[in-house]
C-alpha cells in the first residue's frame, strides 16, 4: 500500500497528515470500538458512495455509535479531502470510533462524541504482468467473530490470517467456516464452474462487499448467469476460476490455490470479460 497523502481529515477539519493526533483514551485505540470504510476514488470522485454510506450507517447503528453528519455533509468532507490531496485515482479511508473517555470502561458512557479520521493514498492499478500472473491464495479456517457483516476496526483475526497466508507464500486467504466458503480475509470471492458464476449470499459471516455488488452488476450487464448461494469448501478445488474482489484490488483472478495451479493455472476467460467491463463501469461513472 502506498503512503498516506499529505492532507487528512480529523473531526471535521482538514490538516497535515503528519500533525494529526488523537487521545490514547480513544475507544478505537483501547477497544477497537469503531468502524471504517474504504472508498475507491476515480478521477477525483468517490465510486459508489451511496453504497458505502449504507454500510457505514448500518455499522454505526449496529454499534450504537452516533452518526455526527447527514450524508450531504459526509459527501462534502470526502470531496474536500480528495481535492486537498490533488484528486485523481485514490483510496480513501474513513474511520469512526465511539470517541474518547477519561478512563477505560467496557461499558461506554452515553452521548459520546465520535472521533472521525480520514486519509487517502494513491491507488496503484494492477500491472499487466500481475494480471497475467494472477494471485495465489490459501484456504484457512475462519477464526473471526460472528458479526463479520460489521466493518469493524477490530481486525486482529484478519491480520493474523493474512500473516499466515504470507507465511505460506500466498497473497490472500480464503476463509472457510464449517465447510462453507465465507470470504477472503479482506475480499469477497466468486467461483466459476462450467461457465456458471457463484458468490455466497450476504450473512453475519461476511462483509457486504461493495465491489461484489458492482461485479454482480457487471456480470448481469454481460448477460452471464450469477448464482448467489452457499459454496461448499470442496467446490473451490474443482472450480475453473476463482476471483477475489475488493475496493482497492477490484477483481483479481486466482491462479494458485493451496500451492497448486487452479484450472489452467492462468487467469480465466470469464474473469477477463468481467475485468474489462468493470474498467468500463469505472470510467463511465467517473466521467
Ligand atoms: N470482505 C472483507 C472481510 C473485507 O475486509 C473486504 C474489504 O476490505 C471485503 C470483503 C470487500 O469489501 P469491499 O468490496 O467493500 O472493499
mmCIF file of C-alpha atoms and ligand atoms in Angstrom:
data_model
loop_
_atom_site.group_PDB
_atom_site.id
_atom_site.type_symbol
_atom_site.label_atom_id
_atom_site.label_comp_id
_atom_site.label_asym_id
_atom_site.label_seq_id
_atom_site.Cartn_x
_atom_site.Cartn_y
_atom_site.Cartn_z
ATOM 1 C CA UNK A 1 0.000 0.000 0.000
ATOM 2 C CA UNK A 2 1.219 3.485 -0.865
ATOM 3 C CA UNK A 3 1.897 6.078 1.839
ATOM 4 C CA UNK A 4 -0.833 8.368 3.136
ATOM 5 C CA UNK A 5 -1.161 11.599 1.170
ATOM 6 C CA UNK A 6 -0.344 14.932 2.775
ATOM 7 C CA UNK A 7 -3.774 16.056 3.997
ATOM 8 C CA UNK A 8 -6.039 14.131 6.333
ATOM 9 C CA UNK A 9 -9.417 14.698 7.922
ATOM 10 C CA UNK A 10 -9.780 14.742 11.682
ATOM 11 C CA UNK A 11 -13.056 15.600 13.400
ATOM 12 C CA UNK A 12 -14.392 17.752 10.591
ATOM 13 C CA UNK A 13 -11.176 19.655 9.774
ATOM 14 C CA UNK A 14 -8.534 19.116 7.109
ATOM 15 C CA UNK A 15 -4.971 19.184 8.407
ATOM 16 C CA UNK A 16 -1.473 17.954 7.523
ATOM 17 C CA UNK A 17 -1.409 14.169 7.940
ATOM 18 C CA UNK A 18 1.867 14.408 9.862
ATOM 19 C CA UNK A 19 0.284 16.563 12.571
ATOM 20 C CA UNK A 20 -2.889 14.509 13.190
ATOM 21 C CA UNK A 21 -3.183 13.415 16.850
ATOM 22 C CA UNK A 22 -5.818 11.551 18.843
ATOM 23 C CA UNK A 23 -6.007 10.639 22.525
ATOM 24 C CA UNK A 24 -4.789 7.218 23.710
ATOM 25 C CA UNK A 25 -8.095 7.127 25.608
ATOM 26 C CA UNK A 26 -9.968 6.922 22.332
ATOM 27 C CA UNK A 27 -12.141 3.802 22.465
ATOM 28 C CA UNK A 28 -10.903 2.909 18.995
ATOM 29 C CA UNK A 29 -7.407 2.545 20.455
ATOM 30 C CA UNK A 30 -8.467 0.846 23.705
ATOM 31 C CA UNK A 31 -11.238 -1.450 22.454
ATOM 32 C CA UNK A 32 -11.275 -1.376 18.640
ATOM 33 C CA UNK A 33 -14.657 0.287 19.221
ATOM 34 C CA UNK A 34 -15.441 1.730 15.810
ATOM 35 C CA UNK A 35 -15.987 1.121 12.131
ATOM 36 C CA UNK A 36 -14.234 2.040 8.906
ATOM 37 C CA UNK A 37 -14.830 2.354 5.201
ATOM 38 C CA UNK A 38 -12.515 2.169 2.211
ATOM 39 C CA UNK A 39 -13.843 4.074 -0.779
ATOM 40 C CA UNK A 40 -12.056 3.880 -4.135
ATOM 41 C CA UNK A 41 -11.985 7.224 -5.974
ATOM 42 C CA UNK A 42 -11.530 7.553 -9.725
ATOM 43 C CA UNK A 43 -10.866 10.833 -11.491
ATOM 44 C CA UNK A 44 -11.227 12.619 -8.147
ATOM 45 C CA UNK A 45 -14.693 11.171 -7.486
ATOM 46 C CA UNK A 46 -15.717 8.604 -4.878
ATOM 47 C CA UNK A 47 -17.018 5.430 -6.540
ATOM 48 C CA UNK A 48 -20.395 4.115 -5.339
ATOM 49 C CA UNK A 49 -20.539 6.468 -2.366
ATOM 50 C CA UNK A 50 -24.245 5.782 -1.565
ATOM 51 C CA UNK A 51 -23.477 2.066 -1.084
ATOM 52 C CA UNK A 52 -20.595 2.995 1.244
ATOM 53 C CA UNK A 53 -22.963 5.265 3.189
ATOM 54 C CA UNK A 54 -25.453 2.392 3.501
ATOM 55 C CA UNK A 55 -22.785 0.144 5.021
ATOM 56 C CA UNK A 56 -21.333 2.890 7.215
ATOM 57 C CA UNK A 57 -24.771 3.748 8.631
ATOM 58 C CA UNK A 58 -25.615 0.075 9.205
ATOM 59 C CA UNK A 59 -22.315 -0.358 11.100
ATOM 60 C CA UNK A 60 -22.851 2.722 13.275
ATOM 61 C CA UNK A 61 -26.425 1.621 14.028
ATOM 62 C CA UNK A 62 -25.284 -1.894 14.942
ATOM 63 C CA UNK A 63 -22.747 -0.484 17.411
ATOM 64 C CA UNK A 64 -24.970 2.322 18.702
ATOM 65 C CA UNK A 65 -22.405 4.952 17.679
ATOM 66 C CA UNK A 66 -23.842 8.378 16.981
ATOM 67 C CA UNK A 67 -23.552 9.390 13.316
ATOM 68 C CA UNK A 68 -22.452 13.023 13.518
ATOM 69 C CA UNK A 69 -23.259 14.036 9.931
ATOM 70 C CA UNK A 70 -26.002 13.664 7.352
ATOM 71 C CA UNK A 71 -24.913 12.147 4.022
ATOM 72 C CA UNK A 72 -24.612 15.548 2.336
ATOM 73 C CA UNK A 73 -22.068 16.716 4.938
ATOM 74 C CA UNK A 74 -20.140 13.440 4.705
ATOM 75 C CA UNK A 75 -20.025 13.849 0.928
ATOM 76 C CA UNK A 76 -18.694 17.431 1.274
ATOM 77 C CA UNK A 77 -15.968 16.364 3.695
ATOM 78 C CA UNK A 78 -14.970 13.432 1.482
ATOM 79 C CA UNK A 79 -14.815 15.634 -1.617
ATOM 80 C CA UNK A 80 -12.779 18.259 0.271
ATOM 81 C CA UNK A 81 -10.301 15.565 1.361
ATOM 82 C CA UNK A 82 -9.968 14.225 -2.194
ATOM 83 C CA UNK A 83 -9.480 17.714 -3.637
ATOM 84 C CA UNK A 84 -6.960 18.719 -0.961
ATOM 85 C CA UNK A 85 -4.886 15.682 -1.972
ATOM 86 C CA UNK A 86 -4.891 16.506 -5.672
ATOM 87 C CA UNK A 87 -7.775 14.335 -6.923
ATOM 88 C CA UNK A 88 -7.128 11.556 -9.422
ATOM 89 C CA UNK A 89 -7.347 7.858 -8.541
ATOM 90 C CA UNK A 90 -7.002 7.179 -4.842
ATOM 91 C CA UNK A 91 -8.128 5.029 -1.976
ATOM 92 C CA UNK A 92 -9.948 6.866 0.807
ATOM 93 C CA UNK A 93 -10.079 5.501 4.346
ATOM 94 C CA UNK A 94 -12.633 6.725 6.864
ATOM 95 C CA UNK A 95 -12.697 5.641 10.475
ATOM 96 C CA UNK A 96 -15.329 6.494 13.048
ATOM 97 C CA UNK A 97 -14.779 5.467 16.631
ATOM 98 C CA UNK A 98 -17.152 5.883 19.547
ATOM 99 C CA UNK A 99 -14.896 8.656 20.891
ATOM 100 C CA UNK A 100 -12.664 9.441 23.843
ATOM 101 C CA UNK A 101 -13.257 8.924 27.541
ATOM 102 C CA UNK A 102 -11.128 9.766 30.577
ATOM 103 C CA UNK A 103 -10.513 6.144 31.578
ATOM 104 C CA UNK A 104 -11.206 2.639 30.377
ATOM 105 C CA UNK A 105 -14.585 1.036 30.956
ATOM 106 C CA UNK A 106 -16.007 -1.708 28.725
ATOM 107 C CA UNK A 107 -19.399 -0.015 29.019
ATOM 108 C CA UNK A 108 -19.298 3.237 27.048
ATOM 109 C CA UNK A 109 -20.638 6.451 28.511
ATOM 110 C CA UNK A 110 -23.867 7.603 26.860
ATOM 111 C CA UNK A 111 -23.787 10.509 24.412
ATOM 112 C CA UNK A 112 -20.152 10.249 23.377
ATOM 113 C CA UNK A 113 -18.717 12.366 20.580
ATOM 114 C CA UNK A 114 -17.340 10.090 17.866
ATOM 115 C CA UNK A 115 -13.808 10.551 16.546
ATOM 116 C CA UNK A 116 -13.581 10.814 12.774
ATOM 117 C CA UNK A 117 -10.397 10.243 10.849
ATOM 118 C CA UNK A 118 -9.872 10.087 7.108
ATOM 119 C CA UNK A 119 -6.886 9.826 4.824
ATOM 120 C CA UNK A 120 -6.088 8.984 1.188
ATOM 121 C CA UNK A 121 -3.386 7.201 -0.758
ATOM 122 C CA UNK A 122 -2.623 6.837 -4.447
ATOM 123 C CA UNK A 123 -4.247 3.776 -5.950
ATOM 124 C CA UNK A 124 -1.783 1.542 -7.706
ATOM 125 C CA UNK A 125 -3.507 -0.162 -10.608
ATOM 126 C CA UNK A 126 -2.532 -3.767 -11.126
ATOM 127 C CA UNK A 127 0.256 -4.006 -13.696
ATOM 128 C CA UNK A 128 -0.457 -6.100 -16.826
ATOM 129 C CA UNK A 129 2.103 -8.723 -15.746
ATOM 130 C CA UNK A 130 0.345 -9.024 -12.342
ATOM 131 C CA UNK A 131 -2.963 -9.577 -14.117
ATOM 132 C CA UNK A 132 -1.319 -12.133 -16.410
ATOM 133 C CA UNK A 133 0.111 -13.975 -13.421
ATOM 134 C CA UNK A 134 -2.954 -13.794 -11.164
ATOM 135 C CA UNK A 135 -2.759 -14.214 -7.420
ATOM 136 C CA UNK A 136 -2.034 -17.014 -5.036
ATOM 137 C CA UNK A 137 -4.442 -17.905 -2.224
ATOM 138 C CA UNK A 138 -4.564 -20.428 0.587
ATOM 139 C CA UNK A 139 -7.652 -21.723 2.359
ATOM 140 C CA UNK A 140 -7.711 -21.187 6.112
ATOM 141 C CA UNK A 141 -10.277 -21.858 8.824
ATOM 142 C CA UNK A 142 -12.230 -18.685 9.604
ATOM 143 C CA UNK A 143 -11.252 -17.648 13.127
ATOM 144 C CA UNK A 144 -13.204 -14.368 13.097
ATOM 145 C CA UNK A 145 -16.261 -13.448 15.166
ATOM 146 C CA UNK A 146 -19.925 -13.855 14.180
ATOM 147 C CA UNK A 147 -20.575 -10.230 13.163
ATOM 148 C CA UNK A 148 -18.381 -10.113 10.081
ATOM 149 C CA UNK A 149 -21.133 -8.024 8.456
ATOM 150 C CA UNK A 150 -19.892 -5.058 10.536
ATOM 151 C CA UNK A 151 -16.843 -3.321 9.056
ATOM 152 C CA UNK A 152 -15.260 -3.193 12.485
ATOM 153 C CA UNK A 153 -11.833 -1.648 13.059
ATOM 154 C CA UNK A 154 -11.060 -4.619 15.350
ATOM 155 C CA UNK A 155 -9.133 -6.561 12.710
ATOM 156 C CA UNK A 156 -6.812 -8.802 14.673
ATOM 157 C CA UNK A 157 -8.133 -12.053 13.155
ATOM 158 C CA UNK A 158 -7.788 -10.874 9.529
ATOM 159 C CA UNK A 159 -4.294 -9.571 10.341
ATOM 160 C CA UNK A 160 -3.303 -12.989 11.734
ATOM 161 C CA UNK A 161 -4.887 -14.757 8.774
ATOM 162 C CA UNK A 162 -3.119 -12.533 6.281
ATOM 163 C CA UNK A 163 0.211 -13.119 8.050
ATOM 164 C CA UNK A 164 -0.389 -16.861 7.892
ATOM 165 C CA UNK A 165 -1.234 -16.612 4.184
ATOM 166 C CA UNK A 166 2.023 -14.717 3.600
ATOM 167 C CA UNK A 167 3.960 -17.282 5.603
ATOM 168 C CA UNK A 168 2.614 -19.895 3.196
ATOM 169 C CA UNK A 169 3.649 -17.757 0.225
ATOM 170 C CA UNK A 170 0.141 -16.574 -0.688
ATOM 171 C CA UNK A 171 -1.334 -13.137 -1.355
ATOM 172 C CA UNK A 172 -4.705 -13.738 0.282
ATOM 173 C CA UNK A 173 -6.516 -16.250 2.492
ATOM 174 C CA UNK A 174 -9.894 -17.672 1.517
ATOM 175 C CA UNK A 175 -11.743 -18.429 4.728
ATOM 176 C CA UNK A 176 -13.821 -21.499 5.383
ATOM 177 C CA UNK A 177 -16.308 -21.890 8.233
ATOM 178 C CA UNK A 178 -17.949 -25.240 8.936
ATOM 179 C CA UNK A 179 -17.193 -26.483 5.434
ATOM 180 C CA UNK A 180 -18.608 -23.396 3.714
ATOM 181 C CA UNK A 181 -16.696 -20.663 1.928
ATOM 182 C CA UNK A 182 -17.007 -17.452 3.965
ATOM 183 C CA UNK A 183 -14.981 -14.825 2.056
ATOM 184 C CA UNK A 184 -11.391 -13.646 1.685
ATOM 185 C CA UNK A 185 -9.552 -12.220 4.704
ATOM 186 C CA UNK A 186 -10.175 -8.805 3.113
ATOM 187 C CA UNK A 187 -12.094 -9.583 -0.060
ATOM 188 C CA UNK A 188 -15.261 -11.094 -1.487
ATOM 189 C CA UNK A 189 -14.972 -14.293 -3.525
ATOM 190 C CA UNK A 190 -16.508 -15.542 -6.785
ATOM 191 C CA UNK A 191 -16.127 -19.056 -8.190
ATOM 192 C CA UNK A 192 -16.792 -20.240 -11.747
ATOM 193 C CA UNK A 193 -17.717 -23.804 -12.658
ATOM 194 C CA UNK A 194 -18.702 -24.863 -16.181
ATOM 195 C CA UNK A 195 -19.437 -21.236 -17.054
ATOM 196 C CA UNK A 196 -21.673 -20.737 -14.002
ATOM 197 C CA UNK A 197 -20.533 -17.939 -11.684
ATOM 198 C CA UNK A 198 -21.383 -18.156 -7.991
ATOM 199 C CA UNK A 199 -20.869 -15.977 -4.936
ATOM 200 C CA UNK A 200 -22.013 -16.618 -1.381
ATOM 201 C CA UNK A 201 -25.012 -14.686 -0.025
ATOM 202 C CA UNK A 202 -24.918 -11.843 2.499
ATOM 203 C CA UNK A 203 -24.925 -13.051 6.103
ATOM 204 C CA UNK A 204 -23.434 -12.290 9.505
ATOM 205 C CA UNK A 205 -20.403 -14.340 8.373
ATOM 206 C CA UNK A 206 -19.496 -11.939 5.549
ATOM 207 C CA UNK A 207 -18.914 -8.276 4.953
ATOM 208 C CA UNK A 208 -21.408 -6.831 2.468
ATOM 209 C CA UNK A 209 -18.733 -6.014 -0.107
ATOM 210 C CA UNK A 210 -19.481 -3.081 -2.396
ATOM 211 C CA UNK A 211 -17.144 -4.438 -5.087
ATOM 212 C CA UNK A 212 -19.069 -7.718 -5.008
ATOM 213 C CA UNK A 213 -22.230 -5.726 -5.768
ATOM 214 C CA UNK A 214 -20.550 -3.925 -8.669
ATOM 215 C CA UNK A 215 -19.087 -7.165 -10.037
ATOM 216 C CA UNK A 216 -22.613 -8.626 -9.793
ATOM 217 C CA UNK A 217 -23.912 -5.726 -11.906
ATOM 218 C CA UNK A 218 -21.094 -6.243 -14.397
ATOM 219 C CA UNK A 219 -21.973 -9.949 -14.692
ATOM 220 C CA UNK A 220 -25.625 -9.107 -15.332
ATOM 221 C CA UNK A 221 -24.642 -6.418 -17.872
ATOM 222 C CA UNK A 222 -22.606 -9.058 -19.721
ATOM 223 C CA UNK A 223 -25.627 -11.355 -19.768
ATOM 224 C CA UNK A 224 -23.795 -14.021 -17.768
ATOM 225 C CA UNK A 225 -25.522 -16.194 -15.153
ATOM 226 C CA UNK A 226 -24.865 -15.435 -11.479
ATOM 227 C CA UNK A 227 -25.845 -17.754 -8.645
ATOM 228 C CA UNK A 228 -25.954 -16.349 -5.117
ATOM 229 C CA UNK A 229 -25.693 -19.405 -2.883
ATOM 230 C CA UNK A 230 -23.566 -21.104 -0.282
ATOM 231 C CA UNK A 231 -20.372 -22.586 -1.728
ATOM 232 C CA UNK A 232 -19.039 -25.816 -0.297
ATOM 233 C CA UNK A 233 -15.359 -25.950 0.589
ATOM 234 C CA UNK A 234 -14.724 -28.882 -1.811
ATOM 235 C CA UNK A 235 -16.253 -26.977 -4.710
ATOM 236 C CA UNK A 236 -13.462 -24.444 -4.794
ATOM 237 C CA UNK A 237 -10.868 -27.114 -5.622
ATOM 238 C CA UNK A 238 -12.742 -28.154 -8.750
ATOM 239 C CA UNK A 239 -13.509 -24.593 -9.867
ATOM 240 C CA UNK A 240 -12.374 -23.436 -13.280
ATOM 241 C CA UNK A 241 -11.881 -19.914 -11.974
ATOM 242 C CA UNK A 242 -11.843 -18.094 -8.645
ATOM 243 C CA UNK A 243 -11.764 -14.317 -8.302
ATOM 244 C CA UNK A 244 -11.323 -12.119 -5.286
ATOM 245 C CA UNK A 245 -12.920 -8.674 -5.195
ATOM 246 C CA UNK A 246 -12.346 -5.604 -3.052
ATOM 247 C CA UNK A 247 -12.439 -1.820 -3.325
ATOM 248 C CA UNK A 248 -8.734 -1.376 -3.939
ATOM 249 C CA UNK A 249 -7.894 -4.671 -5.697
ATOM 250 C CA UNK A 250 -11.055 -4.571 -7.837
ATOM 251 C CA UNK A 251 -11.474 -8.073 -9.299
ATOM 252 C CA UNK A 252 -8.389 -10.278 -9.401
ATOM 253 C CA UNK A 253 -8.008 -13.808 -10.779
ATOM 254 C CA UNK A 254 -6.697 -16.596 -8.550
ATOM 255 C CA UNK A 255 -4.256 -18.882 -10.334
ATOM 256 C CA UNK A 256 -2.712 -20.752 -7.421
ATOM 257 C CA UNK A 257 -4.843 -22.407 -4.701
ATOM 258 C CA UNK A 258 -3.169 -24.039 -1.713
ATOM 259 C CA UNK A 259 0.062 -24.265 -3.694
ATOM 260 C CA UNK A 260 -1.499 -25.924 -6.753
ATOM 261 C CA UNK A 261 -2.467 -24.449 -10.106
ATOM 262 C CA UNK A 262 -6.156 -23.619 -10.330
ATOM 263 C CA UNK A 263 -7.804 -24.623 -13.618
ATOM 264 C CA UNK A 264 -5.325 -23.945 -16.386
ATOM 265 C CA UNK A 265 -3.072 -22.039 -13.975
ATOM 266 C CA UNK A 266 -3.837 -18.858 -15.930
ATOM 267 C CA UNK A 267 -6.475 -16.147 -15.403
ATOM 268 C CA UNK A 268 -9.716 -17.442 -16.882
ATOM 269 C CA UNK A 269 -11.641 -16.093 -19.878
ATOM 270 C CA UNK A 270 -14.730 -15.171 -17.857
ATOM 271 C CA UNK A 271 -12.612 -13.204 -15.399
ATOM 272 C CA UNK A 272 -11.101 -11.289 -18.342
ATOM 273 C CA UNK A 273 -14.523 -10.258 -19.651
ATOM 274 C CA UNK A 274 -15.684 -9.206 -16.191
ATOM 275 C CA UNK A 275 -12.432 -7.324 -15.521
ATOM 276 C CA UNK A 276 -12.679 -5.388 -18.809
ATOM 277 C CA UNK A 277 -16.308 -4.489 -18.227
ATOM 278 C CA UNK A 278 -15.503 -3.441 -14.642
ATOM 279 C CA UNK A 279 -12.951 -0.975 -16.060
ATOM 280 C CA UNK A 280 -15.626 0.362 -18.415
ATOM 281 C CA UNK A 281 -18.071 0.796 -15.477
ATOM 282 C CA UNK A 282 -15.422 2.762 -13.560
ATOM 283 C CA UNK A 283 -14.638 5.039 -16.480
ATOM 284 C CA UNK A 284 -18.312 5.701 -17.206
ATOM 285 C CA UNK A 285 -19.100 6.563 -13.604
ATOM 286 C CA UNK A 286 -16.040 8.773 -13.152
ATOM 287 C CA UNK A 287 -16.907 10.747 -16.319
HETATM 288 N N1 LIG B 1 -14.667 -8.919 2.941
HETATM 289 C C1 LIG B 1 -13.818 -8.445 3.869
HETATM 290 C C2 LIG B 1 -13.618 -9.224 5.111
HETATM 291 C C3 LIG B 1 -13.136 -7.234 3.657
HETATM 292 O O1 LIG B 1 -12.285 -6.776 4.592
HETATM 293 C C4 LIG B 1 -13.335 -6.540 2.447
HETATM 294 C C5 LIG B 1 -12.633 -5.291 2.172
HETATM 295 O O2 LIG B 1 -11.818 -4.830 2.930
HETATM 296 C C6 LIG B 1 -14.227 -7.072 1.514
HETATM 297 C C7 LIG B 1 -14.882 -8.259 1.786
HETATM 298 C C8 LIG B 1 -14.506 -6.342 0.238
HETATM 299 O O3 LIG B 1 -15.342 -5.231 0.510
HETATM 300 P P1 LIG B 1 -15.340 -4.005 -0.487
HETATM 301 O O4 LIG B 1 -15.707 -4.545 -1.816
HETATM 302 O O5 LIG B 1 -16.406 -3.107 0.017
HETATM 303 O O6 LIG B 1 -13.984 -3.414 -0.458
#
